[in-house]
Amino acid sequence: MRHDVGEFPVLFFGSNDYLWTHQARVFPYMEGDVSSKDKMGKGVDGTYKKALQEAAARFEELKAQKELRQLQEDRKNDKKPPPYKHIKVNRPIG
């Protein structure tokens, strides 16, 4: 596919089409975008509604993966010993 420098492919949910675009034309999916489908009129294309549903499902998958990764990282960090501390003099305790 022919494209300019700085462009990257974007997959559109719903239609599964690709388009080369640059960063200024791309906006991240937000959680509130799903609720906007209730406010849509009758003329909204079914493909757009399907795309919102697919995007919401993918967003939830990614959020769950991120939480799982964070839990695994926290568990791994809990197993680490405390950082090394140099002892200058031995002192009796107790």
Coordinates of C-alpha atoms in Angstrom, one line a residue:
M1 CA 0.0 0.0 0.0
R2 CA 1.2 3.5 -0.8
H3 CA 1.4 6.0 2.0
D4 CA 3.4 9.0 3.2
V5 CA 6.1 9.1 5.9
G6 CA 4.6 9.4 9.3
E7 CA 1.3 7.6 8.4
F8 CA 0.2 4.3 9.9
P9 CA -2.6 1.9 9.2
V10 CA -5.8 2.1 11.2
L11 CA -8.3 -0.8 11.4
F12 CA -11.9 0.3 11.6
F13 CA -14.1 -1.8 13.8
G14 CA -17.4 -2.8 12.3
S15 CA -16.4 -2.7 8.7
N16 CA -12.8 -4.1 9.2
D17 CA -11.5 -1.6 6.6
Y18 CA -7.9 -0.2 6.8
L19 CA -6.8 3.4 6.1
W20 CA -3.4 5.0 6.2
T21 CA -3.6 8.2 8.3
H22 CA -1.5 10.4 10.5
Q23 CA -1.7 11.0 14.3
A24 CA -3.6 14.3 14.1
R25 CA -6.6 12.5 12.6
V26 CA -6.8 9.7 15.3
F27 CA -8.6 10.0 18.6
P28 CA -8.4 7.4 21.4
Y29 CA -11.5 5.4 22.4
M30 CA -12.9 6.6 25.7
E31 CA -15.3 4.8 28.0
G32 CA -18.0 7.4 27.5
D33 CA -18.1 6.7 23.8
V34 CA -20.4 3.7 24.4
S35 CA -23.1 5.7 26.1
S36 CA -23.2 8.1 23.1
K37 CA -24.8 5.4 21.0
D38 CA -28.0 5.8 23.0
K39 CA -28.1 9.5 21.9
M40 CA -27.8 8.7 18.2
G41 CA -30.6 9.3 15.8
K42 CA -32.4 6.8 13.6
G43 CA -30.2 7.6 10.6
V44 CA -27.0 6.2 12.2
D45 CA -25.6 3.4 10.1
G46 CA -25.7 -0.1 11.6
T47 CA -22.0 -0.5 10.8
Y48 CA -21.2 2.4 13.1
K49 CA -23.3 0.9 15.9
K50 CA -21.5 -2.4 15.4
A51 CA -18.2 -0.6 15.4
L52 CA -19.0 1.0 18.8
Q53 CA -19.9 -2.4 20.3
E54 CA -16.7 -4.0 19.0
A55 CA -14.6 -1.1 20.2
A56 CA -16.2 -1.4 23.7
A57 CA -15.6 -5.1 23.8
R58 CA -11.9 -4.7 22.8
F59 CA -11.5 -1.8 25.3
E60 CA -12.7 -4.1 28.1
E61 CA -10.3 -6.9 27.0
L62 CA -7.4 -4.5 27.0
K63 CA -8.3 -3.1 30.4
A64 CA -8.5 -6.6 31.8
Q65 CA -5.2 -7.5 30.3
K66 CA -3.6 -4.4 31.8
E67 CA -5.0 -5.2 35.3
L68 CA -3.7 -8.7 35.0
R69 CA -0.3 -7.5 34.0
Q70 CA -0.3 -5.0 36.9
L71 CA -1.2 -7.8 39.4
Q72 CA 1.6 -10.1 38.1
E73 CA 4.1 -7.2 38.3
D74 CA 3.0 -6.5 41.9
R75 CA 3.4 -10.1 42.9
K76 CA 6.8 -10.3 41.3
N77 CA 7.9 -7.1 43.1
D78 CA 6.6 -8.6 46.5
K79 CA 9.1 -11.5 46.1
K80 CA 12.1 -9.3 45.8
P81 CA 14.3 -9.0 48.9
P82 CA 14.8 -5.5 50.4
P83 CA 17.6 -3.5 48.8
Y84 CA 21.1 -4.0 50.0
K85 CA 22.2 -1.9 53.0
H86 CA 25.8 -1.8 54.0
I87 CA 26.5 -2.7 57.7
K88 CA 29.3 -0.7 59.2
V89 CA 29.4 -2.4 62.7
N90 CA 27.8 -5.6 64.0
R91 CA 25.6 -4.8 67.0
P92 CA 23.9 -7.3 69.2
I93 CA 20.1 -7.3 69.2
G94 CA 17.9 -8.4 72.2

